[in-house]
Structure formats: C-alpha cells, structure tokens
mmCIF file with all atom_site columns, C-alpha atoms in Angstrom:
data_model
loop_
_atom_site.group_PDB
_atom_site.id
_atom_site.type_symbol
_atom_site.label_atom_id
_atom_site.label_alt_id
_atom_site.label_comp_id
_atom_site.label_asym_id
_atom_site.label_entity_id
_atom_site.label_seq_id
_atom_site.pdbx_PDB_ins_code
_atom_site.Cartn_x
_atom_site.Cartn_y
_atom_site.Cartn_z
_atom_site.occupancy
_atom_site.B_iso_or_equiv
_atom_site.pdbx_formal_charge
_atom_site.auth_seq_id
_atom_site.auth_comp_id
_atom_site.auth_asym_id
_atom_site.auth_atom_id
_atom_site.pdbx_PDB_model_num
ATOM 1   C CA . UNK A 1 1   ? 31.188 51.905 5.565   1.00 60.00 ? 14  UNK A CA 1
ATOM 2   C CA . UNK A 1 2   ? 33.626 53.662 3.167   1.00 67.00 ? 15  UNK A CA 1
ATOM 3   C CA . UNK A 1 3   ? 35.333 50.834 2.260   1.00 71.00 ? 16  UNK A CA 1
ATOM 4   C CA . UNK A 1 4   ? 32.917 49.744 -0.880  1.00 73.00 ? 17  UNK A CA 1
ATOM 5   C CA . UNK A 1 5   ? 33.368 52.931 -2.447  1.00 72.00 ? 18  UNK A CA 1
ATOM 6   C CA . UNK A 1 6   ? 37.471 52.668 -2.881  1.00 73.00 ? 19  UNK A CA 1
ATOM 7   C CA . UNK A 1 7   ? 37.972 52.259 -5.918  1.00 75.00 ? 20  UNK A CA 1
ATOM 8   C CA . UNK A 1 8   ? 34.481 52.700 -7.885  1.00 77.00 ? 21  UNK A CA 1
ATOM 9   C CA . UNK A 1 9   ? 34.705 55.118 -10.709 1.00 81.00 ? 22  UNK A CA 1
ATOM 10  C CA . UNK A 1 10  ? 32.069 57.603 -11.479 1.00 88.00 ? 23  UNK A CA 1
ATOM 11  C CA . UNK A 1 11  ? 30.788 58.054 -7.726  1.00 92.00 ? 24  UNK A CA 1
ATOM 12  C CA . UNK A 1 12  ? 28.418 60.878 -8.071  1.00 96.00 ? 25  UNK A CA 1
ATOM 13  C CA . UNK A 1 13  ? 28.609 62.961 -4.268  1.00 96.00 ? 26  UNK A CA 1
ATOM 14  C CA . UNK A 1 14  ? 24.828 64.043 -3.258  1.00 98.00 ? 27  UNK A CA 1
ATOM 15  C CA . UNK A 1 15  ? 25.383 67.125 -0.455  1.00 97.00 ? 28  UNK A CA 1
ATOM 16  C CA . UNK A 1 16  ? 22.297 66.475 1.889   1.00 97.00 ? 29  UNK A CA 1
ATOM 17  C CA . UNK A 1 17  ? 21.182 69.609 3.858   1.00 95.00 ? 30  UNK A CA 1
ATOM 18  C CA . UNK A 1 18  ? 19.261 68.758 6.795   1.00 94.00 ? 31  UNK A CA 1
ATOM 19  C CA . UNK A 1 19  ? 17.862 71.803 8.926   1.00 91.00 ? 32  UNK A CA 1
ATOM 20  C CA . UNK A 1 20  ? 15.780 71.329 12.072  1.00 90.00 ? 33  UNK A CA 1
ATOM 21  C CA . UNK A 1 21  ? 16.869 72.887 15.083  1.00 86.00 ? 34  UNK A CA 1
ATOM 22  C CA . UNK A 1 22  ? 15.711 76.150 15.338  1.00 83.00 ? 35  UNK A CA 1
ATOM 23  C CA . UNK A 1 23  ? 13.319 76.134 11.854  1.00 86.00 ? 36  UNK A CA 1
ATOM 24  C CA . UNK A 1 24  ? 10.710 73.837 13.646  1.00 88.00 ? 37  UNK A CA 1
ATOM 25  C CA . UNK A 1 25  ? 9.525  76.642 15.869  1.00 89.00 ? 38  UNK A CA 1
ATOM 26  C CA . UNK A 1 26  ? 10.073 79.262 13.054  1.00 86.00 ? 39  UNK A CA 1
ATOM 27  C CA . UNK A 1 27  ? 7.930  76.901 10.499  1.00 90.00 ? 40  UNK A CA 1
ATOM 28  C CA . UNK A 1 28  ? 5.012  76.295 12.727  1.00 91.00 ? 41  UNK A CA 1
ATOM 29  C CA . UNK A 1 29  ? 5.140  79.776 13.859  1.00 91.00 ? 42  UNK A CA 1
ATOM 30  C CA . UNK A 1 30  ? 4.900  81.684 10.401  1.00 91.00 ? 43  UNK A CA 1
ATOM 31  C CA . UNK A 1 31  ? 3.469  78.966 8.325   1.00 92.00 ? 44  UNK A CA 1
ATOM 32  C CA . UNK A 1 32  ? 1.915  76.690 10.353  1.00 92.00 ? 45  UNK A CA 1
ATOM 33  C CA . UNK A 1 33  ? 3.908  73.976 8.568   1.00 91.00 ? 46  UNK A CA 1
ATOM 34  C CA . UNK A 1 34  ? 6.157  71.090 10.144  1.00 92.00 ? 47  UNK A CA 1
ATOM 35  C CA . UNK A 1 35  ? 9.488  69.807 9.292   1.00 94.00 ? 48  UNK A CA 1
ATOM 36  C CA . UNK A 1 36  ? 9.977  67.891 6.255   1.00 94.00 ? 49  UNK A CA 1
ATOM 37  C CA . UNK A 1 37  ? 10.758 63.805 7.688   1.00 95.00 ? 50  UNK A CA 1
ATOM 38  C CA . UNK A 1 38  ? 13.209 60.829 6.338   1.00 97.00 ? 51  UNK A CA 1
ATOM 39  C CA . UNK A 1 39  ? 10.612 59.826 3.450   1.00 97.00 ? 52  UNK A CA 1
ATOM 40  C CA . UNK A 1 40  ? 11.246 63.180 1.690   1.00 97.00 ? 53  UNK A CA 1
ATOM 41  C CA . UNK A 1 41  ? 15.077 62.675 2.136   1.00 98.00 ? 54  UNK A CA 1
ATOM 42  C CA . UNK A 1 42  ? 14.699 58.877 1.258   1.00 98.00 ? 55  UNK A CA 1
ATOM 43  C CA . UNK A 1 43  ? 12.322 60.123 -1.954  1.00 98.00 ? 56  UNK A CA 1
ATOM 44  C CA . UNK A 1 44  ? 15.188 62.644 -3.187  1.00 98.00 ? 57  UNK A CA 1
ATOM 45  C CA . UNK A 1 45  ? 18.456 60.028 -2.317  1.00 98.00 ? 58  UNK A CA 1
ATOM 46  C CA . UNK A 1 46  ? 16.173 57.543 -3.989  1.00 97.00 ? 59  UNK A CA 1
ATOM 47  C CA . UNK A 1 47  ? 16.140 59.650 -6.732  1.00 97.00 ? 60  UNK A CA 1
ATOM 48  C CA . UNK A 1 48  ? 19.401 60.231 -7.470  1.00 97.00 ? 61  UNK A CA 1
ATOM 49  C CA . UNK A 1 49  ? 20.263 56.774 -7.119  1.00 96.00 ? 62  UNK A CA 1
ATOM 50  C CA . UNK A 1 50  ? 17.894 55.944 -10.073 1.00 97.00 ? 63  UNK A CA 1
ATOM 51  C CA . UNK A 1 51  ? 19.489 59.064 -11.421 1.00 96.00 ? 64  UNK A CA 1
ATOM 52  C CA . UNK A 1 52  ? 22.670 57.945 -11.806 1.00 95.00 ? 65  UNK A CA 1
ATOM 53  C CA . UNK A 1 53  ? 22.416 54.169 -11.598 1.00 91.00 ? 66  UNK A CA 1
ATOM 54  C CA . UNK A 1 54  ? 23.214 53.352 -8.274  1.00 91.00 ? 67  UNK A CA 1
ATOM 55  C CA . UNK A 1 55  ? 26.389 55.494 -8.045  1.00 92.00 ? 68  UNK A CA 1
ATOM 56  C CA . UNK A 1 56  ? 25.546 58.730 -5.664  1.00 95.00 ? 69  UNK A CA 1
ATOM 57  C CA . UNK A 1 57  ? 27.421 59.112 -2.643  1.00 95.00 ? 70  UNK A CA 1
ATOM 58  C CA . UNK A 1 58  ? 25.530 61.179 0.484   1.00 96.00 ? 71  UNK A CA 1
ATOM 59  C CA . UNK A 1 59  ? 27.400 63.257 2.434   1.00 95.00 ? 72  UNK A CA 1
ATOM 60  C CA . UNK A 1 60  ? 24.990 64.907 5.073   1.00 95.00 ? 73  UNK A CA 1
ATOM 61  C CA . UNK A 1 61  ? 25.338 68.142 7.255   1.00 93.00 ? 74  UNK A CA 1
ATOM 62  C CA . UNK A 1 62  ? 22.704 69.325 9.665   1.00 92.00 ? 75  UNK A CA 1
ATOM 63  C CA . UNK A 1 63  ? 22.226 71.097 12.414  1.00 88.00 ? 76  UNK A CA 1
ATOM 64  C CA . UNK A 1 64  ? 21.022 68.113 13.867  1.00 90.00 ? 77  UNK A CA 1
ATOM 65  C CA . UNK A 1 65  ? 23.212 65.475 13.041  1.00 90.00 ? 78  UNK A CA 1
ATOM 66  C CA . UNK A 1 66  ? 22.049 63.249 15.905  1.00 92.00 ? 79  UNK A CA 1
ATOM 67  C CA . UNK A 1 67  ? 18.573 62.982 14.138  1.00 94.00 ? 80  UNK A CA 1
ATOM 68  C CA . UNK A 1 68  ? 19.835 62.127 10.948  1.00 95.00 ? 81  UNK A CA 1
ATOM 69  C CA . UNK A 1 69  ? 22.144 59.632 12.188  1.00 94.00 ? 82  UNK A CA 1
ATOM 70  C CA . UNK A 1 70  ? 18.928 58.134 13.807  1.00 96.00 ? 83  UNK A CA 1
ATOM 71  C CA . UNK A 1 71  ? 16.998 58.124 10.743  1.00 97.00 ? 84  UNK A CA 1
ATOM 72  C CA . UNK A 1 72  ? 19.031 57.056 8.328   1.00 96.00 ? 85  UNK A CA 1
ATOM 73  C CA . UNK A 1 73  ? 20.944 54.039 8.348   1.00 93.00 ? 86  UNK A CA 1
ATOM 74  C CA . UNK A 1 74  ? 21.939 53.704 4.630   1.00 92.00 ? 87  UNK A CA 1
ATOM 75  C CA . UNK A 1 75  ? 24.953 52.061 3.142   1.00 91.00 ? 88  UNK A CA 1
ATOM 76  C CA . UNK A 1 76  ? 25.405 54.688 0.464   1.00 94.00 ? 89  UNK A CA 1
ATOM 77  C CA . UNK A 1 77  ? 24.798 57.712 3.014   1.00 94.00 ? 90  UNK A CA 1
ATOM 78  C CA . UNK A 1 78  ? 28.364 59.276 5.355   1.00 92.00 ? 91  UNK A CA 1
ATOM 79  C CA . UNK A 1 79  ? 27.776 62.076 8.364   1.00 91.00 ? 92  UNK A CA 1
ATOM 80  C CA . UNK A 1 80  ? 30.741 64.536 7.671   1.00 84.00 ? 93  UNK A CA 1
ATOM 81  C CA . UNK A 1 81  ? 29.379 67.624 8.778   1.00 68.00 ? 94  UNK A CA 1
ATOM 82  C CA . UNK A 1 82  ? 29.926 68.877 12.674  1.00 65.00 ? 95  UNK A CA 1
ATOM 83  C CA . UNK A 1 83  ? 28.348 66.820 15.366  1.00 65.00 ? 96  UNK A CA 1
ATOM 84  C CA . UNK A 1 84  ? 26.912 70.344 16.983  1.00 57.00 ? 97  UNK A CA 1
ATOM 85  C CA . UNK A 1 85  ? 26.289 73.947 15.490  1.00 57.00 ? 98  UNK A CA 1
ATOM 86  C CA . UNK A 1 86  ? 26.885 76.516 18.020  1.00 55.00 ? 99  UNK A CA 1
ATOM 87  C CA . UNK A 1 87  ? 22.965 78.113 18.541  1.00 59.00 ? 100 UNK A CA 1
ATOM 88  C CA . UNK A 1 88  ? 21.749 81.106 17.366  1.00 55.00 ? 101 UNK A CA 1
ATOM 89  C CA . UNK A 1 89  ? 22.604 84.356 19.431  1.00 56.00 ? 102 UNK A CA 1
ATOM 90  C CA . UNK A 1 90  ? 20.230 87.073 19.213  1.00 53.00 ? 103 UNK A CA 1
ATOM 91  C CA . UNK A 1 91  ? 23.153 89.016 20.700  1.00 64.00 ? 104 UNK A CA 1
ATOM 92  C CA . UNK A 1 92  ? 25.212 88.720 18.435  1.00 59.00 ? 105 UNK A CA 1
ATOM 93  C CA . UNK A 1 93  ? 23.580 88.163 15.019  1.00 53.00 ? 106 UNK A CA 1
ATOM 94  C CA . UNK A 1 94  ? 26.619 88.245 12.759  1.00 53.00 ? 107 UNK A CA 1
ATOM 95  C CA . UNK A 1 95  ? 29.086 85.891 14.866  1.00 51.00 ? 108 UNK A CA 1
ATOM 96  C CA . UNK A 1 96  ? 29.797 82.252 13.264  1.00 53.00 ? 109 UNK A CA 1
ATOM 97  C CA . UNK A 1 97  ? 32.014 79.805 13.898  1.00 53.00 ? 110 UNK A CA 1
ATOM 98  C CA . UNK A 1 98  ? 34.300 77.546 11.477  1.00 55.00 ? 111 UNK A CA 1
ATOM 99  C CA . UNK A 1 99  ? 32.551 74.781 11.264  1.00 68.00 ? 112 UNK A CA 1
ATOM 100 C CA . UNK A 1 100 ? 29.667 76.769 9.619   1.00 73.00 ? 113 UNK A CA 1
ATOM 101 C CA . UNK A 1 101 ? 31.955 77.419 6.833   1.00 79.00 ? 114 UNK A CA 1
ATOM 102 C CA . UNK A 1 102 ? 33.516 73.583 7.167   1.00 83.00 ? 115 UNK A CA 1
ATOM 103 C CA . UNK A 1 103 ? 30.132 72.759 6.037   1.00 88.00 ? 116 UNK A CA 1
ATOM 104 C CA . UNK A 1 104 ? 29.146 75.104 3.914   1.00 91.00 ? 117 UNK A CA 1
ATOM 105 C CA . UNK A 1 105 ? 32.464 74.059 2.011   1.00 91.00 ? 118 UNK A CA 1
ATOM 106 C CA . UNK A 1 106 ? 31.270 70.392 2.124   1.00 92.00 ? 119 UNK A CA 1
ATOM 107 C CA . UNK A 1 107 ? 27.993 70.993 0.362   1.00 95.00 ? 120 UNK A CA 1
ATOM 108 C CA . UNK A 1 108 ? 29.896 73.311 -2.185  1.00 95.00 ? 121 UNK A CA 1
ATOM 109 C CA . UNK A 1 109 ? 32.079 70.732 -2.948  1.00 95.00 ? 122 UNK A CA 1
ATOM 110 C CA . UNK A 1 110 ? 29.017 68.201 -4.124  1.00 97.00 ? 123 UNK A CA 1
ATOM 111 C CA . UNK A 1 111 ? 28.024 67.796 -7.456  1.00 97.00 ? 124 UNK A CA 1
ATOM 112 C CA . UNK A 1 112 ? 24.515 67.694 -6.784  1.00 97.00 ? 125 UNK A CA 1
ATOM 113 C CA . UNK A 1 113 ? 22.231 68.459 -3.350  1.00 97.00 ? 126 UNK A CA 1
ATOM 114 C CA . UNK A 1 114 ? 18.893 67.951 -1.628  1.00 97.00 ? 127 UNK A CA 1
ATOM 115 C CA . UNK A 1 115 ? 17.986 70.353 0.633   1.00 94.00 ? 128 UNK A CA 1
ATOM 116 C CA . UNK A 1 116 ? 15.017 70.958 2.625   1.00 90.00 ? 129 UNK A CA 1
ATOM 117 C CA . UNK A 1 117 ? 14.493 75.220 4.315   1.00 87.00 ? 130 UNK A CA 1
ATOM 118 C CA . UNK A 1 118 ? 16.144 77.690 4.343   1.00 84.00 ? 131 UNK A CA 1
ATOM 119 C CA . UNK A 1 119 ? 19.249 80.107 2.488   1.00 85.00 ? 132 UNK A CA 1
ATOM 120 C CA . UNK A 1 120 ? 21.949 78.060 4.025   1.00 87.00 ? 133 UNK A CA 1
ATOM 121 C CA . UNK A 1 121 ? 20.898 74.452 2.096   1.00 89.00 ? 134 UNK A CA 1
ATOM 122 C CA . UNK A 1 122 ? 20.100 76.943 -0.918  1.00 89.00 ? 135 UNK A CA 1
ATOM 123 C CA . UNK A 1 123 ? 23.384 78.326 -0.953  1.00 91.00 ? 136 UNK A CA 1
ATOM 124 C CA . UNK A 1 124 ? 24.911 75.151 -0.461  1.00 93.00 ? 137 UNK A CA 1
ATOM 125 C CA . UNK A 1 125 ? 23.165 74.229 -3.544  1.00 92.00 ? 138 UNK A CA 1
ATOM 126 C CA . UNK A 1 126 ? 23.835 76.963 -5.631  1.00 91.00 ? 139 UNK A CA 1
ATOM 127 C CA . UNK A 1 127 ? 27.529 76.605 -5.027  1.00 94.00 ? 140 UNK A CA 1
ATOM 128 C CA . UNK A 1 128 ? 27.594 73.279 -6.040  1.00 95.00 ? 141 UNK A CA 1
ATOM 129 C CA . UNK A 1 129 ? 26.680 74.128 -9.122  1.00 92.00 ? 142 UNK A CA 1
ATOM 130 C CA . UNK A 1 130 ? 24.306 70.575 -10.001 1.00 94.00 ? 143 UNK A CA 1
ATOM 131 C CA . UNK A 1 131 ? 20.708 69.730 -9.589  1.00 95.00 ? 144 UNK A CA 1
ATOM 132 C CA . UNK A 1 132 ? 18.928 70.370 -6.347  1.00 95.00 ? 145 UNK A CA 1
ATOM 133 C CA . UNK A 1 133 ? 16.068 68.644 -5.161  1.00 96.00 ? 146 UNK A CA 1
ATOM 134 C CA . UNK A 1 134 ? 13.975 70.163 -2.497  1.00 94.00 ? 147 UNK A CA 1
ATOM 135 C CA . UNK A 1 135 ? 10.495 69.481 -0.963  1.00 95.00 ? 148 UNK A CA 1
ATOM 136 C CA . UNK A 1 136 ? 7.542  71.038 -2.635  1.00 92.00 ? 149 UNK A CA 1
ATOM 137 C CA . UNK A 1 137 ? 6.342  72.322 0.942   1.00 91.00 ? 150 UNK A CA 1
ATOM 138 C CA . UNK A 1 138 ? 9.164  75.034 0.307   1.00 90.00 ? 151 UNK A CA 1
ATOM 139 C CA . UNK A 1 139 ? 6.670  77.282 -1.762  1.00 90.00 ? 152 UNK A CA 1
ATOM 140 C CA . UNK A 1 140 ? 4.472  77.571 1.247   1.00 90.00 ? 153 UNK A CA 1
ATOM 141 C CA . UNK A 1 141 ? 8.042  79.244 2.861   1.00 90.00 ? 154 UNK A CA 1
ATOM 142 C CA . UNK A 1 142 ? 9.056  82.925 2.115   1.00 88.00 ? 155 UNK A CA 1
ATOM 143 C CA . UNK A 1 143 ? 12.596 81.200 0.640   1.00 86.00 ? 156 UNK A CA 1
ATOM 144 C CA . UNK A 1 144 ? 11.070 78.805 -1.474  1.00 87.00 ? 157 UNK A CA 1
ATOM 145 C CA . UNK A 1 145 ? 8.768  81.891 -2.786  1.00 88.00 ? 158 UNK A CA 1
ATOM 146 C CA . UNK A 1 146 ? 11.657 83.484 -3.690  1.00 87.00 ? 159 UNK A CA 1
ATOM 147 C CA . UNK A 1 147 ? 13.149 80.828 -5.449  1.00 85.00 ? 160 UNK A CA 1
ATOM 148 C CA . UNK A 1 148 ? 10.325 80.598 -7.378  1.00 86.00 ? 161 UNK A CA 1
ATOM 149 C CA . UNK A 1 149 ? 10.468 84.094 -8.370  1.00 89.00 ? 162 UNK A CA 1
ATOM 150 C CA . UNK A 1 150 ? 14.081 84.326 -9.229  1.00 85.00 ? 163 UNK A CA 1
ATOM 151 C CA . UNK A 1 151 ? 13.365 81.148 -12.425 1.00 84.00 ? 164 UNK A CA 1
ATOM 152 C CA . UNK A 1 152 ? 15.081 78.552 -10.633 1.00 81.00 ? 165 UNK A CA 1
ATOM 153 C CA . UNK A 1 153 ? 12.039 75.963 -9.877  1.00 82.00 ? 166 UNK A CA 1
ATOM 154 C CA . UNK A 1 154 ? 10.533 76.630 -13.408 1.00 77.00 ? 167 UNK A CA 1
ATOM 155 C CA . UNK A 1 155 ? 12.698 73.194 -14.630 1.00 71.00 ? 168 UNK A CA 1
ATOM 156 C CA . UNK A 1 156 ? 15.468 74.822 -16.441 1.00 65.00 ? 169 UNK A CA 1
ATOM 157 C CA . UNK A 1 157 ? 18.157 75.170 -14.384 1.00 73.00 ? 170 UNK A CA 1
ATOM 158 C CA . UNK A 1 158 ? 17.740 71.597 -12.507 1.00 85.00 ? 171 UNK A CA 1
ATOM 159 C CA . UNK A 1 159 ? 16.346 72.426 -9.645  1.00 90.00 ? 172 UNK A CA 1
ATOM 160 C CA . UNK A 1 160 ? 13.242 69.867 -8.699  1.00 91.00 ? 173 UNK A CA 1
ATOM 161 C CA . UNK A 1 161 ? 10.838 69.851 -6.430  1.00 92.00 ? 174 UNK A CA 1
ATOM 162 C CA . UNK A 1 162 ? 9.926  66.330 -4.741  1.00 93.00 ? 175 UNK A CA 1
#
C-alpha cells in the first residue's frame, strides 16, 4: 500500500530487475545454472533497507510479473512494470514494443537497483546511475564475465555482488 509512503522524506527508490521467462532455458542450457529465487532478491532488498535505514522503496519490473507478485508480498515493495512482455520473435529480432522502454525508463529513473541476468537489468542499472547489487552466480554467465572485465564488480564503482 502506497499510502505510508506520502509524505516520508528521504525515500530511497530500489529498481528491482527480475528476468525469468525465456533465461531459464538459456541458463540451464549454456551454463547449467538455474534461476536466481526470492532469498537472493529478499538478501539484496534486505540490504538496502539496512542501507539506508529502513527508507528504500522497490519498484519491480519483470518479465514475469506474475511470479514476483507471488513471491513477494512486502510492504515496502510496488509492481509498476507491464503485467506481460510481448515474447521473443526469432523473426523479427529487432522489433520491441513500448512497454520495453516504459520499463526500461522505470529502472533508469531509480537511484539504486538489484538485478539478477542479463544486459537489460544491467542497463537498467547503469542508467540509474547508483549501486547495483546482483547475484554472485552472474560470473558463471558470459554478462556477468564481462562485467567483471570492464572494472565494475572490482568494488569501486558500487556495484556488489550478493
């Protein structure tokens, strides 16, 4: 419920990246790996609420916001992101649709993110501009390897691994 955050000054907004649908198969696949559950995201919003004492605001996207809204029933947590993401179409590799961008926009707008796979949560992250929490399973990923290559999980520029 929004109502106990009118009016409370120095609310600190937490972009949560949640990516399932299609990155199961493509985890297990290349990496033999599975999906990162609720205690990671629980670990990282945990996190930030010790962070900033209790004053982080989560505003989730995924492309499986069904699941989330299954798995987490927190006060402090709001679903703003688009119910369904139109599927991947081999056919047409390059099409999108707004609401990719609506929630792009919405994790940009954070000050801070957790993310779990993928260059869509990293983006999301880097245009927010704050600290980023991921899982350390990303290394095992070609993205997270990546990461790790370009500096940005050596400590320095606030991103963290959980």
């Amino acid at each position: 419920d929004l109502k106990m955050y009118a009016g409370k000054k120095g609310l600190v907004f937490v972009g949560v990246h949640i990516r399932r649908t299609d990155y199961a198969h493509h985890l297990a696949a290349l990496y033999g790996e599975e999906l990162v559950g609720p205690d990671f995201y629980n670990r990282a919003m945990d996190y930030y609420q010790h962070k900033f004492n209790q004053t982080a605001l989560f505003v989730c996207v995924s492309d499986d916001l069904l699941w989330a809204r299954q798995n987490f029933k927190r006060q402090d947590m709001i679903f703003l992101g688009h119910t369904k993401v139109p599927p991947n179409d081999v056919k047409k590799p390059f099409s999108y649709s707004d609401d990719v961008g609506d929630d792009l926009a919405l994790l940009a707008s954070c000050n801070h993110t957790i993310m779990s796979y993928g260059t869509y949560g990293m983006w999301g992250g880097i245009l927010a501009g704050g600290e980023v929490v991921l899982p350390k399973q990303i290394l095992k990923v070609k993205e997270g390897q990546e990461l790790n290559e370009a500096g940005l999980l050596d400590g320095f520029l606030g991103w963290t691994l959980l």
